[in-house]
Coordinates of C-alpha atoms in Angstrom, one line a residue:
M299 CA -26.7 2.2 14.8
L300 CA -25.6 -0.4 12.3
L301 CA -22.0 0.3 10.8
D302 CA -19.3 -1.5 8.7
A303 CA -15.9 -2.1 10.1
R304 CA -14.5 -2.1 6.5
S305 CA -15.4 1.7 6.2
L306 CA -13.4 2.5 9.3
D307 CA -10.4 4.7 9.3
E308 CA -7.1 2.7 9.2
K309 CA -6.1 2.4 13.0
A310 CA -9.1 3.6 14.6
V311 CA -9.8 3.2 18.0
L312 CA -13.3 2.8 19.4
D313 CA -14.1 2.9 23.1
C314 CA -17.1 1.6 25.0
D315 CA -18.3 -0.1 28.4
V316 CA -19.4 -3.1 27.1
C317 CA -17.9 -4.9 23.6
I318 CA -19.5 -8.4 22.7
V319 CA -17.9 -10.3 20.4
G320 CA -20.2 -12.3 18.3
A321 CA -24.0 -11.3 17.3
G322 CA -25.6 -14.9 17.6
A323 CA -28.2 -16.2 20.0
A324 CA -25.9 -15.1 23.3
G325 CA -24.5 -11.7 21.9
I326 CA -28.0 -10.5 20.6
A327 CA -29.5 -11.6 23.9
I328 CA -26.9 -9.3 25.7
A329 CA -27.2 -6.6 23.8
C330 CA -31.0 -6.6 23.8
E331 CA -30.8 -6.7 27.6
L332 CA -28.6 -3.9 27.8
A333 CA -30.4 -1.7 25.0
G334 CA -31.7 1.6 26.5
G335 CA -29.2 1.5 29.6
P336 CA -26.3 3.4 30.6
L337 CA -23.6 1.5 29.4
S338 CA -22.6 2.3 25.8
V339 CA -22.7 -1.2 23.6
L340 CA -20.5 -2.2 20.7
L341 CA -21.6 -5.6 19.1
L342 CA -19.0 -6.9 16.9
E343 CA -20.0 -9.6 14.0
A344 CA -17.3 -10.9 11.7
G345 CA -20.1 -11.2 9.0
G346 CA -23.2 -8.9 7.6
T347 CA -26.7 -8.9 7.5
S348 CA -27.1 -11.8 4.8
F349 CA -25.2 -14.7 4.1
H350 CA -21.8 -14.6 2.0
A351 CA -19.9 -17.7 1.5
A352 CA -16.7 -15.7 1.5
E353 CA -16.7 -14.7 4.9
Q354 CA -16.9 -18.2 6.3
D355 CA -13.4 -18.7 5.5
P356 CA -12.2 -18.4 9.3
L357 CA -14.3 -21.0 10.2
Q358 CA -12.6 -23.5 8.4
G359 CA -10.2 -26.0 10.3
S360 CA -8.8 -29.6 10.8
V361 CA -10.1 -32.6 12.3
A362 CA -7.9 -35.2 13.6
P363 CA -8.1 -38.3 10.8
S364 CA -9.2 -41.0 13.7
S365 CA -12.5 -38.6 14.8
P366 CA -16.1 -38.5 13.2
H367 CA -16.7 -35.2 13.8
A368 CA -18.3 -33.0 11.0
P369 CA -16.1 -30.6 9.2
A370 CA -14.7 -27.9 11.3
H371 CA -17.0 -25.1 9.3
L372 CA -20.5 -27.1 9.5
Y373 CA -23.4 -25.6 11.3
R374 CA -21.2 -22.5 12.1
R375 CA -22.0 -19.2 10.9
H376 CA -20.6 -15.7 10.3
G377 CA -23.3 -13.5 10.2
L378 CA -26.0 -11.2 12.0
G379 CA -28.0 -14.2 14.3
G380 CA -24.9 -16.5 13.9
A381 CA -26.1 -20.3 13.9
T382 CA -29.9 -19.3 14.6
A383 CA -30.1 -18.5 10.9
V384 CA -29.7 -22.0 10.3
W385 CA -31.2 -23.8 13.4
G386 CA -33.9 -26.3 13.7
G387 CA -35.5 -24.4 16.9
R388 CA -35.4 -27.3 19.2
C389 CA -35.5 -25.8 22.8
V390 CA -35.1 -27.8 26.0
P391 CA -33.6 -27.1 29.5
L392 CA -31.3 -28.9 31.2
D393 CA -32.4 -31.3 34.3
P394 CA -31.0 -30.5 37.7
I395 CA -29.0 -33.8 38.0
D396 CA -27.2 -32.1 34.8
F397 CA -25.7 -29.6 37.7
E398 CA -24.8 -32.1 40.3
A399 CA -21.5 -33.3 41.0
R400 CA -21.9 -37.2 40.4
P401 CA -19.6 -39.6 41.4
Y402 CA -19.7 -41.5 38.5
V403 CA -19.1 -38.7 36.0
P404 CA -15.4 -37.5 36.4
H405 CA -15.2 -34.0 36.6
S406 CA -18.6 -33.1 36.7
G407 CA -20.6 -30.4 38.6
W408 CA -21.5 -26.7 37.9
P409 CA -20.6 -23.9 40.1
V410 CA -24.0 -22.4 40.0
G411 CA -27.3 -24.6 40.5
W412 CA -30.3 -25.7 39.1
D413 CA -32.4 -23.1 41.1
E414 CA -29.9 -20.1 40.0
V415 CA -30.2 -21.2 36.5
A416 CA -34.6 -21.6 36.1
P417 CA -35.5 -18.3 36.1
F418 CA -33.7 -17.3 33.3
Y419 CA -35.1 -20.0 31.2
R420 CA -38.2 -18.3 31.5
R421 CA -36.8 -14.8 29.9
A422 CA -35.0 -17.1 27.4
H423 CA -37.9 -18.5 26.3
D424 CA -39.2 -14.7 25.0
Y425 CA -36.3 -14.1 23.0
L426 CA -36.6 -17.7 21.3
R427 CA -40.5 -17.4 20.8
S428 CA -40.9 -21.1 22.2
G429 CA -44.1 -19.9 24.4
A430 CA -44.3 -20.8 28.1
C431 CA -41.6 -22.7 29.9
A432 CA -43.7 -25.8 30.5
Y433 CA -42.0 -29.0 29.8
T434 CA -44.4 -31.7 30.6
V435 CA -47.4 -33.2 29.0
P436 CA -49.8 -32.1 31.6
E437 CA -48.2 -28.3 31.6
A438 CA -47.8 -27.7 27.7
L439 CA -50.8 -30.1 26.4
G440 CA -53.5 -30.0 29.4
A441 CA -54.5 -32.5 31.8
D442 CA -56.5 -34.4 29.0
A443 CA -54.0 -35.1 26.7
P444 CA -53.4 -39.1 25.6
E445 CA -50.5 -40.7 27.1
T446 CA -47.3 -41.1 25.1
I447 CA -47.9 -44.5 24.7
S448 CA -51.3 -45.8 26.2
G449 CA -51.5 -47.9 29.4
F450 CA -47.3 -47.3 30.0
R451 CA -46.2 -47.4 33.4
S452 CA -42.4 -47.2 34.7
D453 CA -40.8 -46.2 37.8
V454 CA -37.7 -45.5 35.5
I455 CA -38.9 -44.4 32.3
D456 CA -40.6 -40.8 32.4
T457 CA -43.0 -40.6 29.2
D458 CA -44.6 -37.1 30.0
R459 CA -41.9 -34.9 29.0
I460 CA -41.5 -32.9 25.5
E461 CA -39.5 -30.8 23.7
R462 CA -40.7 -27.2 22.3
F463 CA -39.5 -25.6 19.1
S464 CA -38.7 -21.9 18.0
E465 CA -40.2 -20.6 14.9
P466 CA -37.1 -21.3 14.4
T467 CA -36.3 -17.5 15.5
D468 CA -33.4 -16.0 13.5
F469 CA -31.9 -13.7 16.0
G470 CA -30.6 -11.4 13.6
R471 CA -33.8 -10.9 11.7
A472 CA -36.0 -10.6 14.9
Y473 CA -34.0 -8.3 16.6
L474 CA -32.0 -5.8 14.6
P475 CA -34.8 -3.4 14.4
R476 CA -34.4 -3.1 18.1
L477 CA -31.1 -2.7 18.5
R478 CA -30.7 -0.4 15.4
H479 CA -32.7 2.2 17.2
A480 CA -31.2 1.7 20.7
S481 CA -29.3 4.9 21.7
N482 CA -26.4 3.3 23.5
V483 CA -26.0 0.1 20.9
R484 CA -23.6 0.3 17.7
I485 CA -23.6 -3.2 16.1
L486 CA -20.1 -3.2 14.0
A487 CA -20.6 -5.7 11.0
H488 CA -17.7 -7.3 9.4
A489 CA -15.5 -7.0 12.4
H490 CA -13.1 -9.7 13.2
C491 CA -11.6 -9.7 16.6
L492 CA -8.4 -11.2 16.2
R493 CA -6.6 -11.1 19.9
V494 CA -7.5 -9.9 23.3
E495 CA -4.7 -7.5 24.5
T496 CA -4.0 -7.8 28.1
A497 CA -1.5 -5.9 30.5
E498 CA 0.9 -7.7 32.8
S499 CA -1.7 -7.1 35.5
G500 CA -3.9 -9.5 33.4
A501 CA -6.6 -6.8 32.5
V502 CA -7.9 -6.3 29.0
T503 CA -6.2 -3.2 27.5
A504 CA -7.5 -3.7 23.7
L505 CA -9.4 -5.9 21.1
A506 CA -7.2 -6.2 18.0
C507 CA -9.7 -6.1 15.3
A508 CA -10.1 -5.9 11.6
G509 CA -12.6 -5.3 9.0
E510 CA -10.6 -6.6 6.0
P511 CA -7.1 -8.2 6.2
Q512 CA -5.3 -5.3 5.7
R513 CA -7.7 -2.9 7.6
R514 CA -7.2 -2.9 11.4
F515 CA -8.6 -1.1 14.4
A516 CA -8.8 -1.5 18.0
V517 CA -11.6 -1.7 20.8
R518 CA -10.7 -0.3 24.4
P519 CA -13.6 -1.6 26.5
R520 CA -14.7 -1.7 30.2
F521 CA -16.1 -5.1 29.7
T522 CA -15.7 -7.8 26.9
V523 CA -17.8 -10.7 26.1
I524 CA -16.7 -13.4 24.1
A525 CA -19.9 -14.8 22.5
A526 CA -18.7 -16.0 19.3
G527 CA -19.9 -19.9 19.4
G528 CA -18.7 -22.8 21.5
L529 CA -15.5 -23.1 19.1
E530 CA -15.1 -19.6 17.9
A531 CA -14.9 -18.5 21.6
T532 CA -12.5 -20.8 22.5
R533 CA -10.3 -20.0 19.3
L534 CA -10.0 -16.5 20.2
L535 CA -8.7 -17.3 24.0
L536 CA -5.9 -19.7 22.6
A537 CA -4.8 -17.4 20.3
S538 CA -4.7 -14.4 22.6
D539 CA -1.7 -15.9 24.2
G540 CA 0.2 -12.9 25.5
S541 CA 0.3 -14.9 28.6
R542 CA 2.4 -17.8 27.0
R543 CA 0.2 -20.3 29.2
G544 CA -1.4 -21.6 26.1
G545 CA -4.3 -19.1 26.1
L546 CA -6.2 -16.9 28.0
G547 CA -7.7 -18.5 30.9
N548 CA -5.4 -21.7 30.9
E549 CA -3.8 -21.3 34.1
S550 CA -5.7 -24.9 34.9
G551 CA -4.4 -26.3 31.2
R552 CA -8.0 -26.6 30.8
L553 CA -8.6 -24.6 27.9
G554 CA -9.6 -26.4 24.8
R555 CA -9.9 -29.4 26.6
F556 CA -13.2 -31.6 27.8
Y557 CA -14.9 -30.7 24.1
M558 CA -18.4 -32.6 24.5
C559 CA -20.9 -33.0 21.5
H560 CA -24.1 -34.8 22.3
I561 CA -23.8 -38.3 20.8
E562 CA -26.8 -39.5 18.4
N563 CA -27.8 -42.5 16.9
T564 CA -30.5 -44.9 15.9
L565 CA -31.1 -48.1 17.8
G566 CA -33.1 -51.1 18.7
R567 CA -37.1 -51.6 17.7
L568 CA -39.6 -50.8 19.7
C569 CA -42.4 -53.0 18.9
L570 CA -45.8 -52.0 20.3
T571 CA -48.2 -54.9 21.8
P572 CA -50.5 -55.1 20.3
Q573 CA -49.4 -53.2 17.3
A574 CA -52.5 -51.2 17.2
R575 CA -51.8 -49.7 20.8
P576 CA -52.7 -45.9 20.8
A577 CA -48.8 -43.9 20.9
V578 CA -48.4 -40.0 20.1
V579 CA -45.8 -39.9 17.3
D580 CA -46.3 -36.7 15.4
F581 CA -45.6 -33.2 16.4
E582 CA -48.8 -31.6 18.6
R583 CA -49.4 -27.6 19.2
T584 CA -50.2 -25.9 22.5
A585 CA -52.7 -23.6 22.9
D586 CA -50.4 -20.9 21.9
G587 CA -49.7 -22.4 18.8
V588 CA -46.0 -23.7 19.6
Y589 CA -44.9 -27.1 18.1
V590 CA -44.0 -29.5 20.8
R591 CA -43.0 -33.4 20.6
R592 CA -43.0 -36.2 23.3
K593 CA -39.7 -37.9 24.3
F594 CA -38.8 -40.5 27.3
C595 CA -35.9 -40.5 29.4
L596 CA -34.6 -42.2 32.2
N597 CA -35.6 -40.5 35.6
A598 CA -33.0 -39.2 37.7
D599 CA -33.1 -42.0 40.4
A600 CA -32.4 -44.5 37.5
Q601 CA -29.6 -42.8 36.2
R602 CA -28.1 -42.3 39.9
R603 CA -28.9 -46.0 40.6
H604 CA -27.3 -47.2 37.5
G605 CA -24.7 -44.9 37.3
L606 CA -26.0 -43.7 33.5
M607 CA -25.3 -40.4 31.6
N608 CA -28.2 -38.4 31.1
A609 CA -30.2 -39.3 27.8
T610 CA -33.5 -39.0 25.7
F611 CA -35.3 -41.0 23.5
R612 CA -37.7 -40.3 20.3
L613 CA -40.0 -42.8 18.5
H614 CA -38.5 -42.9 15.2
F615 CA -39.7 -43.7 11.7
P616 CA -37.5 -46.8 10.0
F617 CA -34.5 -46.5 8.4
I618 CA -35.1 -44.1 5.9
S619 CA -32.5 -45.1 3.6
N620 CA -33.5 -49.0 3.5
P621 CA -36.8 -49.1 0.7
A622 CA -38.1 -52.4 2.7
H623 CA -40.1 -49.8 5.0
R624 CA -42.2 -49.8 1.9
N625 CA -43.5 -46.3 3.0
G626 CA -43.9 -43.8 0.0
I627 CA -43.4 -40.7 2.0
L628 CA -39.9 -41.9 3.5
S629 CA -38.8 -43.0 -0.1
A630 CA -39.9 -39.5 -1.3
V631 CA -37.8 -38.0 1.4
Y632 CA -34.8 -40.2 0.8
L633 CA -34.7 -39.5 -2.9
A634 CA -34.9 -35.8 -1.7
K635 CA -32.3 -35.9 0.5
D636 CA -29.7 -33.5 -1.1
C637 CA -32.0 -30.9 -0.5
V638 CA -32.5 -31.3 3.6
L639 CA -30.2 -29.7 5.9
P640 CA -26.7 -30.8 6.1
E641 CA -26.8 -32.6 9.5
Y642 CA -30.0 -34.7 8.5
R643 CA -28.0 -35.8 5.6
R644 CA -25.2 -36.7 7.4
K645 CA -27.5 -38.5 9.8
I646 CA -28.8 -40.5 7.2
A647 CA -25.2 -41.4 6.0
T648 CA -24.6 -42.7 9.4
I649 CA -27.9 -45.1 9.5
E650 CA -26.6 -46.0 5.6
R651 CA -23.0 -47.0 7.5
A652 CA -24.9 -49.1 10.1
Q653 CA -26.8 -51.0 7.6
R654 CA -24.3 -51.4 4.9
D655 CA -24.0 -55.1 5.3
R656 CA -27.4 -55.6 5.1
M657 CA -28.1 -53.2 1.9
V658 CA -26.6 -53.0 -1.2
Q659 CA -27.3 -49.8 -3.3
D660 CA -27.8 -51.1 -6.9
W661 CA -30.3 -50.6 -9.5
R662 CA -33.1 -52.5 -7.4
F663 CA -32.4 -50.6 -4.4
W664 CA -33.4 -47.2 -6.4
A665 CA -36.1 -49.0 -8.1
A666 CA -37.9 -50.2 -4.9
H667 CA -37.6 -46.6 -3.6
V668 CA -39.5 -45.4 -6.6
G669 CA -41.9 -48.4 -6.2
N670 CA -42.9 -47.0 -2.7
V671 CA -43.6 -43.4 -4.1
A672 CA -45.5 -45.0 -7.0
R673 CA -47.7 -47.1 -4.9
D674 CA -48.1 -44.1 -2.1
T675 CA -48.9 -41.4 -4.9
V676 CA -52.0 -39.9 -2.9
P677 CA -49.9 -40.3 0.5
V678 CA -46.9 -38.5 -0.8
G679 CA -49.2 -35.5 -2.8
R680 CA -50.8 -35.1 0.6
F681 CA -47.7 -35.1 2.5
G682 CA -46.1 -32.7 0.3
A683 CA -49.3 -30.2 0.1
D684 CA -48.9 -30.1 4.0
W685 CA -45.2 -29.6 4.2
V686 CA -45.8 -26.8 2.2
R687 CA -48.6 -25.5 4.3
R688 CA -47.0 -26.0 7.5
R689 CA -43.2 -25.8 6.8
I690 CA -42.6 -23.6 4.0
L691 CA -45.4 -20.8 4.1
P692 CA -45.5 -20.2 8.0
Q693 CA -43.3 -18.0 9.8
R694 CA -43.8 -21.1 12.7
K695 CA -42.7 -24.0 11.2
L696 CA -43.2 -27.5 11.3
P697 CA -39.5 -28.7 12.6
H698 CA -39.2 -31.9 10.6
V699 CA -40.7 -35.4 9.1
V700 CA -42.5 -37.7 11.4
V701 CA -44.1 -40.6 9.9
R702 CA -46.0 -43.0 11.8
N703 CA -45.3 -46.8 11.4
R704 CA -48.3 -48.6 10.3
N705 CA -47.0 -51.8 11.8
G706 CA -46.5 -50.4 15.2
V707 CA -42.6 -50.8 15.5
Y708 CA -40.4 -47.7 15.8
P709 CA -36.8 -47.6 16.0
L710 CA -35.6 -45.4 19.1
D711 CA -33.8 -41.8 17.9
F712 CA -31.0 -41.0 21.1
N713 CA -29.4 -38.4 21.8
M714 CA -26.9 -39.1 25.0
E715 CA -24.9 -36.8 27.3
Q716 CA -21.2 -37.5 27.0
V717 CA -18.4 -38.0 29.8
P718 CA -16.4 -34.8 30.2
N719 CA -12.9 -36.0 28.8
P720 CA -9.9 -33.7 28.9
D721 CA -8.7 -36.0 25.8
S722 CA -11.3 -34.7 23.5
R723 CA -10.1 -31.2 23.0
V724 CA -9.6 -28.5 20.2
G725 CA -6.4 -26.4 19.6
L726 CA -4.9 -24.0 17.2
G727 CA -3.5 -25.7 13.8
A728 CA -0.4 -24.8 11.8
D729 CA -2.8 -23.0 9.3
T730 CA -3.9 -19.3 9.7
D731 CA -7.0 -17.6 8.2
A732 CA -6.5 -14.6 5.7
F733 CA -6.2 -12.3 9.0
G734 CA -3.5 -14.6 10.2
V735 CA -5.3 -16.1 12.9
P736 CA -4.5 -19.9 13.6
R737 CA -7.0 -22.2 12.4
L738 CA -8.7 -24.9 14.8
H739 CA -7.8 -28.3 15.2
I740 CA -10.3 -30.7 16.3
D741 CA -9.9 -33.8 18.0
W742 CA -13.2 -35.2 19.4
R743 CA -13.4 -38.2 21.2
M744 CA -15.8 -40.9 22.6
T745 CA -14.8 -42.7 25.6
E746 CA -15.5 -46.4 26.9
Q747 CA -17.9 -45.2 29.7
D748 CA -19.6 -43.2 26.8
V749 CA -20.0 -46.7 24.7
D750 CA -20.9 -48.5 27.9
S751 CA -23.6 -46.0 28.8
I752 CA -25.2 -46.8 25.8
L753 CA -24.9 -50.1 25.8
R754 CA -26.6 -50.4 29.6
T755 CA -28.9 -47.8 29.2
F756 CA -30.7 -49.3 26.4
R757 CA -30.8 -52.8 28.2
V758 CA -32.6 -50.8 31.2
L759 CA -35.1 -49.7 28.8
R760 CA -35.3 -53.2 27.1
D761 CA -36.3 -54.2 30.6
A762 CA -38.4 -51.8 31.8
F763 CA -40.7 -51.9 28.4
A764 CA -41.0 -55.7 29.1
R765 CA -42.3 -55.3 32.6
S766 CA -44.9 -52.9 31.4
G767 CA -46.7 -55.4 28.8
C768 CA -47.2 -52.8 26.6
A769 CA -44.0 -52.9 24.4
R770 CA -41.1 -54.7 23.6
L771 CA -37.6 -53.3 22.8
D772 CA -35.8 -55.6 20.2
L773 CA -32.1 -55.3 20.5
D774 CA -29.4 -57.1 18.5
E775 CA -26.8 -58.1 20.8
R776 CA -24.6 -58.9 18.1
S777 CA -24.0 -56.2 16.7
L778 CA -25.5 -53.4 19.4
E779 CA -21.7 -52.4 20.8
A780 CA -20.5 -52.0 17.2
Q781 CA -23.8 -49.8 16.6
A782 CA -23.3 -47.7 19.6
R783 CA -19.4 -47.3 18.9
D784 CA -20.5 -45.9 15.2
S785 CA -22.6 -43.1 17.0
T786 CA -22.0 -39.4 15.7
P787 CA -21.8 -36.3 17.2
I788 CA -24.4 -33.6 16.9
G789 CA -23.0 -31.5 14.6
G790 CA -24.0 -27.8 16.1
H791 CA -23.5 -28.8 19.8
H792 CA -20.0 -27.9 20.6
M793 CA -19.8 -27.7 24.5
G794 CA -17.3 -27.7 27.3
T795 CA -13.7 -26.1 25.8
A796 CA -13.8 -23.3 28.0
R797 CA -15.5 -24.8 31.2
M798 CA -17.2 -23.0 34.3
A799 CA -15.5 -24.1 37.5
A800 CA -15.6 -22.9 41.2
S801 CA -11.5 -22.0 41.0
L802 CA -8.8 -21.8 38.3
R803 CA -7.6 -25.3 39.2
D804 CA -10.8 -26.9 37.8
G805 CA -11.7 -24.8 34.9
V806 CA -11.3 -21.2 32.5
V807 CA -14.1 -19.1 33.5
D808 CA -16.0 -18.5 37.1
A809 CA -19.7 -18.9 37.7
N810 CA -20.4 -15.6 36.3
G811 CA -18.2 -16.3 33.0
E812 CA -15.6 -14.4 33.9
V813 CA -12.4 -15.7 32.7
F814 CA -9.5 -16.7 35.6
G815 CA -6.7 -14.3 35.5
T816 CA -8.3 -11.7 33.2
P817 CA -10.8 -9.2 35.1
G818 CA -13.4 -7.8 33.3
L819 CA -13.3 -10.6 30.5
F820 CA -16.3 -12.9 30.1
V821 CA -17.1 -15.8 27.9
T822 CA -20.8 -17.0 27.3
G823 CA -22.1 -19.8 25.5
S824 CA -22.0 -23.5 25.4
A825 CA -18.1 -23.4 25.6
V826 CA -18.5 -22.7 29.5
F827 CA -20.7 -25.9 30.2
P828 CA -18.9 -27.9 32.4
T829 CA -21.2 -31.0 31.5
C830 CA -24.0 -31.4 28.4
G831 CA -27.1 -33.3 29.7
H832 CA -29.0 -34.5 26.8
A833 CA -30.6 -30.9 26.0
N834 CA -30.1 -29.2 22.8
P835 CA -28.0 -26.2 24.1
T836 CA -29.4 -23.0 22.7
L837 CA -32.1 -22.3 25.2
T838 CA -29.3 -22.8 27.8
I839 CA -27.3 -20.6 26.3
V840 CA -29.4 -17.8 25.9
A841 CA -30.4 -18.1 29.5
L842 CA -26.9 -18.0 30.9
A843 CA -26.8 -14.8 28.3
V844 CA -29.4 -13.2 30.2
R845 CA -28.0 -13.7 33.7
L846 CA -24.5 -12.3 32.4
A847 CA -26.4 -9.3 31.2
D848 CA -27.9 -9.1 34.6
H849 CA -24.5 -9.4 36.3
L850 CA -23.0 -6.9 33.9
K851 CA -25.4 -4.3 35.3
M852 CA -24.9 -5.0 38.8
R853 CA -21.3 -5.0 38.2
A854 CA -21.4 -1.4 36.5
R855 CA -23.6 -0.5 39.3
G856 CA -21.3 -1.6 41.5
E857 CA -17.9 0.2 40.1
Q858 CA -19.5 3.8 39.9
A859 CA -21.0 3.2 43.5
A860 CA -17.6 2.4 44.8
S861 CA -16.0 5.3 42.2
I862 CA -18.4 8.0 43.9
A863 CA -17.6 6.8 47.5
A864 CA -13.7 7.2 46.7
R865 CA -14.3 10.5 45.4
G866 CA -16.2 11.4 48.3
Q867 CA -13.7 10.3 50.9
M868 CA -11.1 12.2 48.5
A869 CA -13.2 15.5 49.1
A870 CA -13.2 14.8 52.6

C-alpha cells in the first residue's frame, strides 16, 4: 500500500512492528525481505515516486572551507529508490582483509568477520541484478578468458579481479510493485522523520515525523531501522539528542566521527612494452549479459608486508581535458562534459586542476579539441551510435566511456581506502531546514597516512611492473606528492559516521546494527562501516540490510516465544 504523509490527519499516530526510515537500497531490501511475513512494516520516504527538486532541500548543508568535499546535497536523493535512481551500478564486495584489525591501521577491525557477511553478498546480487557473485576473471568470464595484461606475472599484484555492474537498478522502480502488493507493508511517501524520541530507559517511544512543515504525525514501532544513507542516518541520530550526550548512540563520543570516503585520482603512466602488448581495457560481458571490467590490486600479503591501505587500479584513458591526446572520441566527450553525471564532471575538474601548470584553456585549446573531433569523424560517429545502442536504449546499460590508447600508454585510475580518522567528521550546523532540523556540517579530511599510502603503493606498483618486463610505470617524483594530496573524496561514498563495534566504548552500533543504549533502534548502511576497503559500498550496504532483516525476524520470533512462555508460567 502506497500512502502520502501529506494527507494524514494532523497528529495522527501510526503503529507498526518495524518502521524503516529511508526507501533507498537498504530500506527497500529490508522491506522486501519482510514482505509477506507476520511483522507489520511501515516504510518512510522523505520524497515521492519521482524526483522533485524542492524535496531535496533538507539534504543541503555546509562544508568546512578547508575540505575538498562535494556540496552536502550532491549524490544524495530524496525519493523512492534513494541514490539508486542516480548511481553508476558498480558492484564490488569488501575483501577479507578489510574486516581484520590491522596493526598499521588505527581503529580498524569489524565486530563481524568476512565469513559472516559473505553469504549475504549472494543474496544482495539478486536485488542489484548484477548476476553471479563471481569476482575473478576465470569465475566470471571462463578459464579461456585472455589475461588482463598478456604475460604479466607478479607476486604482489592481482590482475584477475573484476568489478561487476548492475543495470544500474533503481530500487524504487524495481521493487515498488512488489511492496505495494504486500499485505503487511505500508509505504508512506513525503514522510520526513525529524527525531527519535526515547524513554529514560533508552527505549524508543515514538518517531516524530512530518508530511509538511506544519503537518506533524508520530509513529510507534516495536523496532526502528534507520536506513536513510551514510550522512542522513547520522544527522537523525545527532538531532535526536534527548540523552544530551550529543546524539543517540554517542556514549563513546564517536557519533559523526571517522567520516570516510574513498580517495580517487589518476596518477602515473603505465607504458606497455612493447606498446602493442595485448591488454584488456574495455568492458566485457559475462554469459548472463552483465557488464564487468578488469582491475588490479595489491594482494593482501603485500598490503600487510608494506603496511598499505587497500586500493584498486584500472587502466585509464589519457587526460580527457588535454587535447594533446589527439583522440576525437575523448575530445567529443570533453566538449559534451556538461551532459555527463556530476561526479564525472567533478573528476574532470580535478584532473584540470592537476594539469593547470601545463594546460592553458585559450582559443588554441578549444580549437585543438574541435580539430580532434574533425579528424576522427568516422570513429566519433561510430562511438555515438554505439553509445545510443548500448547506453541509451537498453535496460542494462554500458557503464561509461572507455577508450583504448593507440600508443599503449595508460594513466592509472585508483580508488583507495582511507584511514579511519576521528577528526574527519560530520556534525550539525547552525542553520535548520523547513522542518526545523539542523542541517549537516561536513569536515572531511585526509591524513598524512593516507598520502603516504598513496605514494608508497604507487612505488610498489612501479617496482613490480619493472620486474615483470611487461610494462613500465612512469611517475613524476617531483610532483607526485602534490598530485596525491590533490586527490578527492568520491562523492557518493559516505561511510563510518555511526561505526559498528564490539562495545559502546568503540562505536555507535553493535554487530547487528543496534544502537548502543537504545534497544530496538537499528542503523544500516555505509554509516556503520568501521573501515571502508576500496570497494564501492552499495553491494555491502544491501548485504548488511538483508542480514539485518534476518536478525529482525529472529528477534521477533524470540520475543514472541518468550512472551508465550511467560504467559504459560503465569497461568501455571
